Each structure stands twice: as C-alpha cells, then as structure tokens.
Amino acid sequence: MRKAVLAILAGLLLLSGYAFAQEKDTIVIGTTDRIVTLDPANAYDYLSCNVIRNIMSGLVDYKPGTLEIVPALAERWEISSDGLIYTFYLRKGVKFSDGTLFNARAVKFSIDRVFKLNGDPSFLLTDVIDSVEVVDDYTVRIKLRYPFAPLLSVMAFTVSFPVSPNAYNDREFSDIGVGVGPYKVRKWTKDEELILEVNPNWYGPAPKAKVIVIRFYENSQSLKVAIEKGEVDIAYRTLNPEDILDLKKDDKLKVYEKESPAIRYIVFNVKREPFNNINVRRAIAYAIDREMITKRVFKDTAFPLYSMIPVGIWGRLDVFPKYDREKAIGLLRGAGYSESKPLSIELWYTPTHYGFMEADVAQMLKLMLEATGIIRVDVKYAEWATYVEYFERGIMGIFLLGWYPDYIDPDDYIWPFVHSSSSPSLGSFYSNPKMDEILLRARQTPHVEGRSKVYEEAQRLLAEEVPYIPLWQLKQYCVAKPEIKGILLEPTQIFRYYLLYR
C-alpha cells in the first residue's frame, strides 16, 4: 500500500513538473487580428504576413529593431552596375521544415509561382522582375524590367519568401505553411487558435519558447479581459486607447509602446467636383486640427502626421501645413464659397475596418470643417467591401483610408498614392507627368542620399497639389505579464515570436 501511495505521489510530481515545463516553454499571445492565409504568394494583411515571418524567411531580412537590410537565406548579393541584375549567393545545407533541401531552384520555383498564381501581393514582384535564373545550386540571378532601388526591401517582404517545392504546386494557393523559419505550424483552427512549434530544421539560433499559441478575440474589450485574467501572456493588436490607458495603471502588467509604420489619411478623388478644385483641397487641409484628433479621440496613442512618409522612415519631410482656420476660410472664399453659398460635401468612413474610433474621427472632422462657417458636411459610411468598391469606382469624393507598408521604403508611401499607374486603385485618380517623372527617378537612383533628395521633391509637390491629407501616425502597443521577456517592438512592426521567453 505504501509503495502504491509513493508511486502515485511520484507520478503526480512528474505530471506537475511536466505541466510546469509545458507552461514555461509556451507563450500565449492574444489578438483581435485574423489570419487570412499562410501562403506568402497571397498573404497581404498584417497578421498573415507576421505569422509567415515566423515560420518562413526571405533571402534578406531586417536586423532586429532596425531598418537595416541584412543577409538571411542569402549570405550575400551583388548588384550589377546598371542596377538591372541582382545575384544572390545562398546559404548551403539549409532545409525547409518538411526536410526538403533549400537551393536556387526553390527560390526560382517560389517567385515563378507568385507570377503564375497572381495573388494580391504579386504585383510587387511582377511589376519589376523580368526573370529568375538558376546559375548553380546556390546562386540565383534576378533580372529586373528597369533599375528598381527598393528591390532588397521587396525581397524582405513575405511575397518573396521561398516555399518548399515538395509541399506546394503552382496551380493553387495553400495554407500548409512550409518554409524555412524558426517555427512550423502544429495546428491552426481558423479564428480560434494557431499553435506553432520549433522547426528542428531551422538553421539559426533555437527559439527560446518552444511553443507559441495565438488566440483570437472578438474585440478590444475581450482581449483586455484576457490579459487581465492571465488567459494570455501577451496582448498584441488591438486595444482601444481607453483600454491602453487603463492597463497602464495595472502594476501586474507591463505596457510596451513604439511608433508604428502605419498611417492614416484623407483621400480626395481629384476628378470629382468640388475636389477637382485645388483650393478646395488646400482649404480642407488647413481646416483640420490633427493635434485635437490625436488628443481627443486617440488619447495620445497616435500622433499628428504632416507627410505621407511617417516618422522613422528615411527621406521624410514635414510638408503639409498646420491647422489655420483663417487661411482655410480665405481659400474657400477665393474658390467662390461663402456663408450664404456654402460648400456642401459628403465625408465617408468605414465603421469597423480601422477600429471602433472611426465614427468619432468622422464626427470630429465634420465639426472642424463646419467651424469654418462655410462648409456643410454630411457624414456617410459603408462596410469595408462596399467601401472598397465605392472608392475604386470613383463614387466617393472625400474619404478616410489607412496604410500599412508592404515594404519599408519611402517608395511604398509615395508611388502607390500618386503615380498615375496606381492612384486609381486608392481612389484619388491623381495624375501628374511631373510627379511620375520624379518617382521613376527616385526608383532609379541607386543611393539613399540621392533618393532622399528626390523624395523631398515629390513630397513638396504632393503637399502643393493635395490629393491626400496625412492625418496621424499610429503607435503600436503590447501589453504583457512582467515575466515575459524578449518583446521587441520594431520600426517595421515585425513581431518576432522567436525572441520571446519567460
């Protein structure tokens, strides 16, 4: 009997030890984001791309905590003197998480697959890459359609990440998630839970947390309750400003804060009346008090932005004017409007895609514009799918939109917005041959110093013609139990799970 009791006690001790080990090696992250896909050829939303960054990697990466491009699956690279050919020399002895050998043929297969499948982010490669050539097992050569200085930044984005040729085909997208990364997928129950475990084939330092669990919450309130009750170790994206302020007072939790590369802005459809009048656009830019929006609506969890290029990105220049109601009124009178002949506009927003504060932002903008005494604002809204359809079809004249960069380069904050080839996709329909020439020159200028000066030129022209009004830059917040270490909020907003531990 005594032996039996001792055996039971020993078993319980072993079980409790095992449970402790499991808990110690597991980090649980809560979020309100959703994973759309784990296929890098089709991923184009924040969380899908961020998970892919933890289960796969690119030929190049960002040095953690910086914007510096560093070797990853490529040990080094060369750029031809005309800027048209990039030759990458690959790591040897690396395997995908399914055991397939990584080599130059896998790189070519993966990029060619992006071309064939034509997913949402494919244009980032198809617009600039002409062909991919396997030079030998560990050398791959990428030929461009024209000199494109941001290519390394694009290669650091998930659409460029190699996938295992034995796990994927080039006929359909797949969520199998087989790449070269510190983790691999153990189980994914869509919108409920994703479990990642250490990839034994990972060539880099072993992740400190052996298991990462991502749990999905319906809204900010439920995520806040989860971190307060200890259901999750980390709450990352997205808590409301009031929740963040409240959690900052909780001495059982630690709140991390850093600027995000995400920006918000107003779009004008410059082909529609009255926004085809440049002075109407300029007047509205003067009438908006960004500081009041960030303080009153966002409780300083965002900050005013006076350029489409955000803080933290090189080449940035504050070019948009600050709030000046009298100048707004003067421009409106010059455009033929007055108290007896007011400017009537419809201001559009979408209620959920950018968080639950959007209606408050729209109402505050209405108050600011109507404070001129000359503008009358009718606030309208539409759900996201309808909203996208409306701005692509040119139905909305002035509306709110947001941007999280595809690749970290000033090009990605200017070209998609104001180049004639891409501005219709964002609803502004802006076109200016001079701007097109400046932006092409910036892409073809090889060095950062030279490109910075060209982007300053582009930003001045953008502020003069006002097809957009930058409003504010977001901050990223992470709330965690104090024993969780390794949290690094990066300027790229890559959240590296493999750095986490307790």
Short mmCIF file of C-alpha atoms in Angstrom, two decimals:
data_model
loop_
_atom_site.label_atom_id
_atom_site.label_comp_id
_atom_site.label_asym_id
_atom_site.label_seq_id
_atom_site.Cartn_x
_atom_site.Cartn_y
_atom_site.Cartn_z
CA MET A 1 0.00 0.00 0.00
CA ARG A 2 2.79 2.38 1.00
CA LYS A 3 4.57 1.62 -2.28
CA ALA A 4 1.40 2.37 -4.22
CA VAL A 5 0.94 5.76 -2.50
CA LEU A 6 4.57 6.66 -3.20
CA ALA A 7 4.15 5.67 -6.83
CA ILE A 8 1.05 7.86 -7.14
CA LEU A 9 2.87 10.80 -5.50
CA ALA A 10 5.85 10.31 -7.80
CA GLY A 11 3.52 10.27 -10.77
CA LEU A 12 1.81 13.45 -9.63
CA LEU A 13 5.18 15.14 -9.17
CA LEU A 14 6.21 14.09 -12.65
CA LEU A 15 2.94 15.34 -14.09
CA SER A 16 3.19 18.69 -12.30
CA GLY A 17 6.80 19.01 -13.45
CA TYR A 18 5.77 18.21 -16.98
CA ALA A 19 2.92 20.77 -16.82
CA PHE A 20 5.33 23.39 -15.46
CA ALA A 21 7.77 22.68 -18.25
CA GLN A 22 4.99 22.95 -20.78
CA GLU A 23 3.87 26.30 -19.34
CA LYS A 24 7.42 27.60 -19.07
CA ASP A 25 8.16 26.81 -22.70
CA THR A 26 4.88 28.12 -24.05
CA ILE A 27 3.95 31.75 -24.76
CA VAL A 28 0.29 32.60 -25.41
CA ILE A 29 -0.44 35.71 -27.48
CA GLY A 30 -3.93 37.23 -27.74
CA THR A 31 -5.04 39.35 -30.69
CA THR A 32 -8.12 40.75 -32.41
CA ASP A 33 -6.46 40.32 -35.83
CA ARG A 34 -7.27 37.38 -38.08
CA ILE A 35 -5.11 35.15 -40.27
CA VAL A 36 -6.43 35.18 -43.82
CA THR A 37 -3.87 32.82 -45.34
CA LEU A 38 -0.47 31.30 -44.67
CA ASP A 39 0.52 31.29 -48.34
CA PRO A 40 3.13 34.01 -48.96
CA ALA A 41 2.01 34.23 -52.59
CA ASN A 42 -1.37 35.52 -51.41
CA ALA A 43 -0.83 37.00 -47.91
CA TYR A 44 -1.49 40.73 -47.81
CA ASP A 45 -2.75 41.50 -44.31
CA TYR A 46 -0.78 42.21 -41.14
CA LEU A 47 -1.19 39.02 -39.09
CA SER A 48 -0.96 36.60 -42.03
CA CYS A 49 2.33 38.20 -43.04
CA ASN A 50 3.64 38.35 -39.48
CA VAL A 51 2.98 34.65 -38.84
CA ILE A 52 4.66 33.84 -42.17
CA ARG A 53 7.68 35.85 -41.00
CA ASN A 54 7.95 33.45 -38.03
CA ILE A 55 7.54 30.20 -39.99
CA MET A 56 9.47 31.26 -43.11
CA SER A 57 12.21 33.68 -44.04
CA GLY A 58 13.45 35.58 -47.07
CA LEU A 59 16.74 35.91 -48.85
CA VAL A 60 17.22 39.07 -46.79
CA ASP A 61 15.76 40.34 -43.52
CA TYR A 62 15.79 43.40 -41.28
CA LYS A 63 18.28 43.46 -38.45
CA PRO A 64 16.00 43.17 -35.37
CA GLY A 65 14.98 46.58 -34.07
CA THR A 66 16.28 48.44 -37.13
CA LEU A 67 15.53 49.14 -40.80
CA GLU A 68 18.90 47.74 -41.86
CA ILE A 69 18.71 45.03 -44.53
CA VAL A 70 20.88 42.06 -43.58
CA PRO A 71 21.58 38.61 -45.08
CA ALA A 72 19.15 35.79 -44.29
CA LEU A 73 18.75 32.86 -46.69
CA ALA A 74 21.20 34.66 -48.96
CA GLU A 75 24.66 35.04 -47.41
CA ARG A 76 25.48 37.94 -49.75
CA TRP A 77 24.44 39.59 -53.01
CA GLU A 78 25.79 41.67 -55.87
CA ILE A 79 24.05 44.37 -57.90
CA SER A 80 25.13 45.00 -61.50
CA SER A 81 26.41 48.47 -62.34
CA ASP A 82 23.26 49.25 -64.37
CA GLY A 83 21.03 48.19 -61.44
CA LEU A 84 19.24 45.56 -63.56
CA ILE A 85 20.64 42.30 -62.18
CA TYR A 86 20.72 41.11 -58.55
CA THR A 87 22.80 37.98 -57.90
CA PHE A 88 22.13 36.22 -54.58
CA TYR A 89 24.53 33.67 -53.08
CA LEU A 90 22.53 31.28 -50.90
CA ARG A 91 23.23 29.52 -47.62
CA LYS A 92 24.19 25.86 -48.02
CA GLY A 93 22.89 22.93 -46.00
CA VAL A 94 19.56 24.61 -45.16
CA LYS A 95 16.30 22.63 -45.20
CA PHE A 96 12.63 23.57 -45.28
CA SER A 97 10.53 22.44 -42.33
CA ASP A 98 9.39 19.38 -44.37
CA GLY A 99 13.02 18.32 -44.84
CA THR A 100 13.33 19.47 -48.48
CA LEU A 101 16.71 20.97 -49.34
CA PHE A 102 16.70 24.75 -49.86
CA ASN A 103 18.52 25.84 -53.02
CA ALA A 104 18.38 28.16 -56.03
CA ARG A 105 15.72 26.05 -57.76
CA ALA A 106 13.43 26.53 -54.75
CA VAL A 107 13.90 30.31 -55.00
CA LYS A 108 13.06 30.32 -58.71
CA PHE A 109 10.07 27.99 -58.15
CA SER A 110 8.69 30.28 -55.42
CA ILE A 111 8.99 33.53 -57.42
CA ASP A 112 7.67 31.93 -60.62
CA ARG A 113 4.77 30.57 -58.54
CA VAL A 114 3.89 34.10 -57.39
CA PHE A 115 3.78 35.15 -61.05
CA LYS A 116 1.52 32.23 -62.05
CA LEU A 117 -0.91 32.45 -59.13
CA ASN A 118 -1.24 36.25 -59.40
CA GLY A 119 -2.34 36.70 -55.76
CA ASP A 120 -2.98 40.04 -54.02
CA PRO A 121 0.69 40.99 -53.40
CA SER A 122 2.04 39.54 -56.67
CA PHE A 123 2.27 42.96 -58.36
CA LEU A 124 5.16 43.79 -56.03
CA LEU A 125 7.24 41.26 -57.99
CA THR A 126 5.56 41.17 -61.40
CA ASP A 127 5.82 44.95 -61.86
CA VAL A 128 9.62 44.95 -61.55
CA ILE A 129 11.05 41.43 -62.07
CA ASP A 130 11.68 40.25 -65.62
CA SER A 131 13.04 36.77 -64.94
CA VAL A 132 14.74 34.50 -62.39
CA GLU A 133 17.71 32.36 -63.42
CA VAL A 134 19.32 29.45 -61.56
CA VAL A 135 23.06 29.96 -62.02
CA ASP A 136 24.02 26.92 -59.94
CA ASP A 137 22.66 25.09 -56.86
CA TYR A 138 23.35 28.02 -54.56
CA THR A 139 23.36 31.06 -56.85
CA VAL A 140 20.23 32.72 -58.21
CA ARG A 141 20.07 35.73 -60.52
CA ILE A 142 17.08 38.10 -60.68
CA LYS A 143 16.78 40.32 -63.75
CA LEU A 144 14.65 43.47 -63.45
CA ARG A 145 12.50 45.23 -66.02
CA TYR A 146 14.16 48.52 -65.05
CA PRO A 147 16.51 49.70 -62.27
CA PHE A 148 14.50 49.49 -59.05
CA ALA A 149 16.41 50.61 -55.96
CA PRO A 150 13.88 49.27 -53.36
CA LEU A 151 14.26 45.66 -54.57
CA LEU A 152 16.03 44.43 -51.42
CA SER A 153 13.18 45.82 -49.31
CA VAL A 154 10.71 43.95 -51.52
CA MET A 155 12.78 40.78 -51.10
CA ALA A 156 12.39 41.24 -47.32
CA PHE A 157 8.59 41.17 -47.71
CA THR A 158 6.72 37.87 -47.39
CA VAL A 159 5.62 37.62 -51.04
CA SER A 160 9.29 36.90 -51.89
CA PHE A 161 9.77 34.15 -49.27
CA PRO A 162 10.76 30.73 -50.66
CA VAL A 163 8.40 27.78 -50.07
CA SER A 164 9.16 24.08 -50.28
CA PRO A 165 8.75 22.82 -53.89
CA ASN A 166 7.74 19.43 -52.46
CA ALA A 167 4.90 20.92 -50.38
CA TYR A 168 3.43 23.42 -52.88
CA ASN A 169 2.38 23.47 -56.51
CA ASP A 170 1.98 26.42 -58.86
CA ARG A 171 -1.72 25.79 -59.59
CA GLU A 172 -3.34 26.78 -56.31
CA PHE A 173 -2.75 28.59 -53.01
CA SER A 174 -2.06 26.52 -49.89
CA ASP A 175 -2.14 27.21 -46.15
CA ILE A 176 0.24 24.36 -45.31
CA GLY A 177 2.88 26.88 -44.17
CA VAL A 178 6.12 25.06 -45.10
CA GLY A 179 9.14 27.35 -45.30
CA VAL A 180 12.49 27.97 -43.64
CA GLY A 181 11.70 29.63 -40.31
CA PRO A 182 12.23 29.26 -36.58
CA TYR A 183 8.76 27.75 -36.12
CA LYS A 184 6.42 25.47 -38.03
CA VAL A 185 2.66 25.05 -37.79
CA ARG A 186 1.45 22.36 -35.39
CA LYS A 187 -2.27 23.19 -35.58
CA TRP A 188 -4.44 26.00 -36.95
CA THR A 189 -8.13 26.30 -36.11
CA LYS A 190 -9.21 29.33 -38.08
CA ASP A 191 -10.33 32.32 -35.97
CA GLU A 192 -9.83 30.27 -32.78
CA GLU A 193 -6.21 29.27 -32.22
CA LEU A 194 -2.89 28.82 -34.00
CA ILE A 195 -0.18 26.66 -32.42
CA LEU A 196 3.42 26.93 -33.60
CA GLU A 197 6.26 24.68 -32.53
CA VAL A 198 10.00 24.85 -33.03
CA ASN A 199 11.19 23.87 -36.50
CA PRO A 200 14.00 21.31 -35.96
CA ASN A 201 15.41 22.16 -39.41
CA TRP A 202 15.86 25.88 -38.56
CA TYR A 203 19.45 26.92 -39.27
CA GLY A 204 19.50 29.86 -36.83
CA PRO A 205 19.62 30.02 -33.02
CA ALA A 206 16.87 27.91 -31.45
CA PRO A 207 13.81 29.90 -30.30
CA LYS A 208 13.63 30.27 -26.53
CA ALA A 209 9.91 29.49 -26.39
CA LYS A 210 9.31 26.01 -27.77
CA VAL A 211 5.61 26.64 -28.41
CA ILE A 212 3.75 29.81 -29.45
CA VAL A 213 -0.03 29.87 -29.16
CA ILE A 214 -2.02 32.66 -30.81
CA ARG A 215 -5.60 33.07 -29.61
CA PHE A 216 -8.11 35.18 -31.45
CA TYR A 217 -10.51 37.54 -29.64
CA GLU A 218 -13.61 39.20 -30.95
CA ASN A 219 -12.81 42.75 -29.90
CA SER A 220 -10.65 45.01 -27.77
CA GLN A 221 -12.77 44.52 -24.65
CA SER A 222 -12.49 40.71 -24.70
CA LEU A 223 -8.72 40.95 -25.37
CA LYS A 224 -8.34 43.31 -22.41
CA VAL A 225 -10.20 40.89 -20.13
CA ALA A 226 -8.00 38.01 -21.36
CA ILE A 227 -4.73 39.75 -20.44
CA GLU A 228 -6.16 40.97 -17.11
CA LYS A 229 -7.28 37.42 -16.16
CA GLY A 230 -3.98 35.88 -17.29
CA GLU A 231 -5.56 33.82 -20.10
CA VAL A 232 -2.82 35.13 -22.38
CA ASP A 233 0.77 36.17 -21.68
CA ILE A 234 0.76 38.95 -24.26
CA ALA A 235 -1.96 41.12 -25.83
CA TYR A 236 -0.80 42.49 -29.16
CA ARG A 237 -3.14 44.27 -31.58
CA THR A 238 -5.51 45.82 -30.99
CA LEU A 239 -6.62 47.52 -27.78
CA ASN A 240 -8.68 50.71 -27.68
CA PRO A 241 -7.00 53.89 -26.41
CA GLU A 242 -9.11 53.85 -23.23
CA ASP A 243 -8.10 50.23 -22.57
CA ILE A 244 -4.40 51.04 -23.01
CA LEU A 245 -4.64 53.94 -20.56
CA ASP A 246 -6.45 51.70 -18.09
CA LEU A 247 -3.90 48.86 -18.41
CA LYS A 248 -1.02 51.29 -17.88
CA LYS A 249 -2.33 51.69 -14.31
CA ASP A 250 -2.22 47.92 -13.66
CA ASP A 251 1.03 47.16 -11.80
CA LYS A 252 0.62 43.45 -12.65
CA LEU A 253 1.14 44.14 -16.33
CA LYS A 254 3.75 45.90 -18.46
CA VAL A 255 2.80 48.11 -21.42
CA TYR A 256 5.25 48.49 -24.33
CA GLU A 257 4.89 51.44 -26.72
CA LYS A 258 6.57 52.36 -30.01
CA GLU A 259 5.68 54.26 -33.18
CA SER A 260 4.17 52.11 -35.90
CA PRO A 261 4.84 52.49 -39.64
CA ALA A 262 1.05 52.59 -40.16
CA ILE A 263 -0.50 55.90 -41.20
CA ARG A 264 -3.99 57.34 -41.66
CA TYR A 265 -5.03 59.95 -44.18
CA ILE A 266 -7.80 61.58 -46.18
CA VAL A 267 -8.20 60.80 -49.88
CA PHE A 268 -9.63 63.24 -52.43
CA ASN A 269 -10.98 61.95 -55.70
CA VAL A 270 -9.43 64.78 -57.71
CA LYS A 271 -11.64 64.03 -60.71
CA ARG A 272 -14.89 64.74 -58.85
CA GLU A 273 -16.36 68.15 -58.09
CA PRO A 274 -15.73 70.09 -55.92
CA PHE A 275 -12.45 68.27 -55.15
CA ASN A 276 -11.15 68.86 -58.66
CA ASN A 277 -10.58 72.43 -57.36
CA ILE A 278 -7.10 72.51 -55.82
CA ASN A 279 -8.05 75.40 -53.49
CA VAL A 280 -10.93 73.39 -52.01
CA ARG A 281 -8.46 70.61 -51.20
CA ARG A 282 -5.97 73.09 -49.74
CA ALA A 283 -8.71 74.77 -47.64
CA ILE A 284 -9.73 71.42 -46.13
CA ALA A 285 -6.08 70.67 -45.32
CA TYR A 286 -5.83 73.96 -43.39
CA ALA A 287 -9.16 73.36 -41.58
CA ILE A 288 -8.09 70.09 -39.93
CA ASP A 289 -6.53 70.19 -36.47
CA ARG A 290 -4.62 66.91 -36.26
CA GLU A 291 -3.43 67.52 -32.71
CA MET A 292 -7.00 67.75 -31.50
CA ILE A 293 -7.87 64.44 -33.18
CA THR A 294 -4.92 62.56 -31.68
CA LYS A 295 -5.51 64.05 -28.24
CA ARG A 296 -9.31 63.89 -28.01
CA VAL A 297 -10.09 60.71 -29.96
CA PHE A 298 -6.90 58.69 -29.51
CA LYS A 299 -5.78 59.94 -26.08
CA ASP A 300 -2.25 60.43 -27.48
CA THR A 301 -1.97 56.80 -28.62
CA ALA A 302 -1.32 58.28 -32.09
CA PHE A 303 0.46 61.46 -33.13
CA PRO A 304 -0.05 64.12 -35.85
CA LEU A 305 1.45 63.47 -39.27
CA TYR A 306 2.46 66.17 -41.78
CA SER A 307 3.92 63.95 -44.50
CA MET A 308 2.78 60.75 -46.19
CA ILE A 309 6.17 59.29 -45.17
CA PRO A 310 6.00 58.52 -41.43
CA VAL A 311 8.42 59.14 -38.61
CA GLY A 312 11.18 56.51 -38.63
CA ILE A 313 11.43 56.20 -42.43
CA TRP A 314 14.33 57.95 -44.17
CA GLY A 315 13.56 60.66 -46.74
CA ARG A 316 10.72 62.10 -44.69
CA LEU A 317 9.95 65.85 -44.76
CA ASP A 318 7.16 67.71 -42.94
CA VAL A 319 5.48 69.50 -45.82
CA PHE A 320 1.78 69.80 -45.01
CA PRO A 321 0.54 72.96 -43.24
CA LYS A 322 -0.66 73.01 -39.65
CA TYR A 323 -4.17 73.97 -38.65
CA ASP A 324 -5.07 77.53 -39.73
CA ARG A 325 -8.81 78.23 -39.87
CA GLU A 326 -8.41 81.73 -41.29
CA LYS A 327 -6.35 80.50 -44.24
CA ALA A 328 -8.98 77.82 -44.86
CA ILE A 329 -11.72 80.45 -44.91
CA GLY A 330 -9.68 82.68 -47.27
CA LEU A 331 -9.15 79.84 -49.73
CA LEU A 332 -12.84 78.89 -49.63
CA ARG A 333 -13.90 82.49 -50.33
CA GLY A 334 -11.37 82.61 -53.19
CA ALA A 335 -13.00 79.46 -54.60
CA GLY A 336 -16.39 81.23 -54.62
CA TYR A 337 -17.92 79.87 -51.41
CA SER A 338 -19.38 81.86 -48.52
CA GLU A 339 -21.77 81.62 -45.57
CA SER A 340 -24.68 82.22 -47.94
CA LYS A 341 -23.21 79.89 -50.58
CA PRO A 342 -21.60 77.11 -48.54
CA LEU A 343 -19.56 74.19 -49.81
CA SER A 344 -21.61 71.01 -49.23
CA ILE A 345 -19.68 67.72 -49.14
CA GLU A 346 -20.16 64.07 -48.20
CA LEU A 347 -17.39 62.72 -45.92
CA TRP A 348 -17.13 58.91 -45.97
CA TYR A 349 -15.71 56.44 -43.45
CA THR A 350 -15.96 52.69 -42.84
CA PRO A 351 -17.10 51.70 -39.33
CA THR A 352 -15.05 48.61 -38.39
CA HIS A 353 -12.05 48.07 -40.66
CA TYR A 354 -9.90 50.63 -38.82
CA GLY A 355 -11.30 50.12 -35.33
CA PHE A 356 -14.23 51.42 -33.42
CA MET A 357 -12.96 55.00 -33.15
CA GLU A 358 -13.61 55.73 -36.80
CA ALA A 359 -17.09 57.22 -36.31
CA ASP A 360 -15.65 59.59 -33.68
CA VAL A 361 -12.93 60.68 -36.12
CA ALA A 362 -15.50 61.38 -38.83
CA GLN A 363 -17.65 63.44 -36.45
CA MET A 364 -14.64 65.44 -35.27
CA LEU A 365 -13.63 66.17 -38.87
CA LYS A 366 -17.18 67.33 -39.55
CA LEU A 367 -17.00 69.74 -36.58
CA MET A 368 -13.64 71.13 -37.75
CA LEU A 369 -14.74 71.66 -41.33
CA GLU A 370 -18.04 73.21 -40.30
CA ALA A 371 -16.18 75.51 -37.89
CA THR A 372 -15.14 77.48 -41.00
CA GLY A 373 -18.79 78.55 -41.26
CA ILE A 374 -18.58 77.87 -44.99
CA ILE A 375 -18.55 74.06 -45.24
CA ARG A 376 -21.51 71.77 -44.63
CA VAL A 377 -20.65 68.11 -44.07
CA ASP A 378 -22.88 65.06 -44.46
CA VAL A 379 -21.11 62.09 -42.83
CA LYS A 380 -21.72 58.78 -44.62
CA TYR A 381 -20.39 55.28 -44.12
CA ALA A 382 -20.23 51.85 -45.75
CA GLU A 383 -18.98 48.42 -44.74
CA TRP A 384 -15.46 47.62 -45.95
CA ALA A 385 -16.28 45.57 -49.06
CA THR A 386 -18.72 48.21 -50.29
CA TYR A 387 -16.32 50.97 -49.27
CA VAL A 388 -13.53 49.48 -51.42
CA GLU A 389 -15.90 49.10 -54.35
CA TYR A 390 -17.02 52.72 -53.97
CA PHE A 391 -13.55 54.24 -53.93
CA GLU A 392 -12.27 52.05 -56.76
CA ARG A 393 -15.27 53.12 -58.87
CA GLY A 394 -14.73 56.77 -58.00
CA ILE A 395 -18.07 57.14 -56.21
CA MET A 396 -16.70 58.87 -53.09
CA GLY A 397 -15.18 62.36 -53.29
CA ILE A 398 -13.52 62.58 -49.86
CA PHE A 399 -12.95 59.64 -47.54
CA LEU A 400 -10.76 58.18 -44.80
CA LEU A 401 -8.23 55.47 -45.51
CA GLY A 402 -5.17 53.88 -43.86
CA TRP A 403 -1.88 52.34 -44.95
CA TYR A 404 0.44 49.71 -43.55
CA PRO A 405 3.52 49.37 -45.77
CA ASP A 406 4.24 46.35 -47.96
CA TYR A 407 7.96 47.03 -47.91
CA ILE A 408 9.86 49.52 -45.77
CA ASP A 409 10.95 52.21 -48.18
CA PRO A 410 9.74 55.76 -48.97
CA ASP A 411 8.72 54.43 -52.37
CA ASP A 412 5.92 52.44 -50.72
CA TYR A 413 4.49 55.60 -49.12
CA ILE A 414 4.51 57.69 -52.31
CA TRP A 415 4.35 55.64 -55.52
CA PRO A 416 1.08 53.74 -54.79
CA PHE A 417 -0.64 57.01 -53.88
CA VAL A 418 0.35 59.46 -56.60
CA HIS A 419 1.87 57.65 -59.55
CA SER A 420 -0.58 57.69 -62.45
CA SER A 421 -0.42 53.90 -62.77
CA SER A 422 -1.55 53.20 -59.21
CA SER A 423 -3.51 56.18 -57.81
CA PRO A 424 -6.87 54.91 -59.22
CA SER A 425 -6.56 51.78 -57.04
CA LEU A 426 -6.61 54.04 -53.95
CA GLY A 427 -9.44 56.21 -55.23
CA SER A 428 -7.67 59.53 -55.81
CA PHE A 429 -7.22 59.23 -59.61
CA TYR A 430 -4.41 61.78 -59.28
CA SER A 431 -2.16 62.07 -62.32
CA ASN A 432 0.71 64.44 -62.98
CA PRO A 433 3.50 63.67 -65.51
CA LYS A 434 5.93 65.70 -63.40
CA MET A 435 5.20 63.54 -60.33
CA ASP A 436 5.54 60.36 -62.41
CA GLU A 437 8.96 61.51 -63.62
CA ILE A 438 10.13 62.32 -60.07
CA LEU A 439 9.02 58.96 -58.70
CA LEU A 440 10.64 56.97 -61.52
CA ARG A 441 13.84 58.95 -60.97
CA ALA A 442 13.71 58.06 -57.25
CA ARG A 443 13.38 54.34 -58.07
CA GLN A 444 16.31 54.51 -60.47
CA THR A 445 18.63 56.46 -58.15
CA PRO A 446 20.88 53.86 -56.51
CA HIS A 447 21.90 55.57 -53.26
CA VAL A 448 19.84 56.61 -50.21
CA GLU A 449 21.29 60.13 -50.13
CA GLY A 450 20.29 60.82 -53.72
CA ARG A 451 16.89 59.16 -53.33
CA SER A 452 16.16 61.19 -50.18
CA LYS A 453 16.52 64.44 -52.11
CA VAL A 454 14.23 63.19 -54.88
CA TYR A 455 11.58 62.13 -52.36
CA GLU A 456 11.74 65.58 -50.76
CA GLU A 457 10.89 66.98 -54.19
CA ALA A 458 7.96 64.54 -54.50
CA GLN A 459 6.62 65.38 -51.04
CA ARG A 460 6.68 69.14 -51.76
CA LEU A 461 4.69 68.62 -54.96
CA LEU A 462 2.27 66.32 -53.14
CA ALA A 463 1.66 68.96 -50.44
CA GLU A 464 1.17 71.64 -53.10
CA GLU A 465 -1.47 69.65 -55.02
CA VAL A 466 -3.08 67.89 -52.01
CA PRO A 467 -4.58 64.72 -53.47
CA TYR A 468 -4.24 63.34 -49.92
CA ILE A 469 -4.04 64.83 -46.43
CA PRO A 470 -1.86 62.86 -43.97
CA LEU A 471 -3.59 62.87 -40.58
CA TRP A 472 -1.86 60.80 -37.96
CA GLN A 473 0.67 58.02 -37.38
CA LEU A 474 -0.27 55.13 -35.17
CA LYS A 475 1.65 53.76 -32.21
CA GLN A 476 1.96 50.04 -31.61
CA TYR A 477 1.21 48.71 -28.12
CA CYS A 478 1.96 45.41 -26.49
CA VAL A 479 0.68 44.51 -23.01
CA ALA A 480 2.40 41.60 -21.27
CA LYS A 481 2.88 39.83 -17.99
CA PRO A 482 6.07 41.18 -16.39
CA GLU A 483 7.82 37.79 -16.53
CA ILE A 484 7.62 37.71 -20.34
CA LYS A 485 10.94 38.81 -21.84
CA GLY A 486 12.27 39.39 -25.34
CA ILE A 487 9.46 41.71 -26.50
CA LEU A 488 10.82 43.96 -29.24
CA LEU A 489 8.54 46.50 -30.95
CA GLU A 490 10.30 47.22 -34.21
CA PRO A 491 10.02 50.12 -36.67
CA THR A 492 8.99 47.51 -39.27
CA GLN A 493 6.28 46.22 -36.86
CA ILE A 494 7.58 42.69 -37.34
CA PHE A 495 6.71 40.84 -34.11
CA ARG A 496 9.37 38.13 -33.73
CA TYR A 497 7.96 35.28 -31.66
CA TYR A 498 11.33 33.50 -31.53
CA LEU A 499 12.75 36.23 -29.27
CA LEU A 500 10.11 35.67 -26.58
CA TYR A 501 10.71 33.77 -23.36
CA ARG A 502 9.79 33.80 -19.68
#
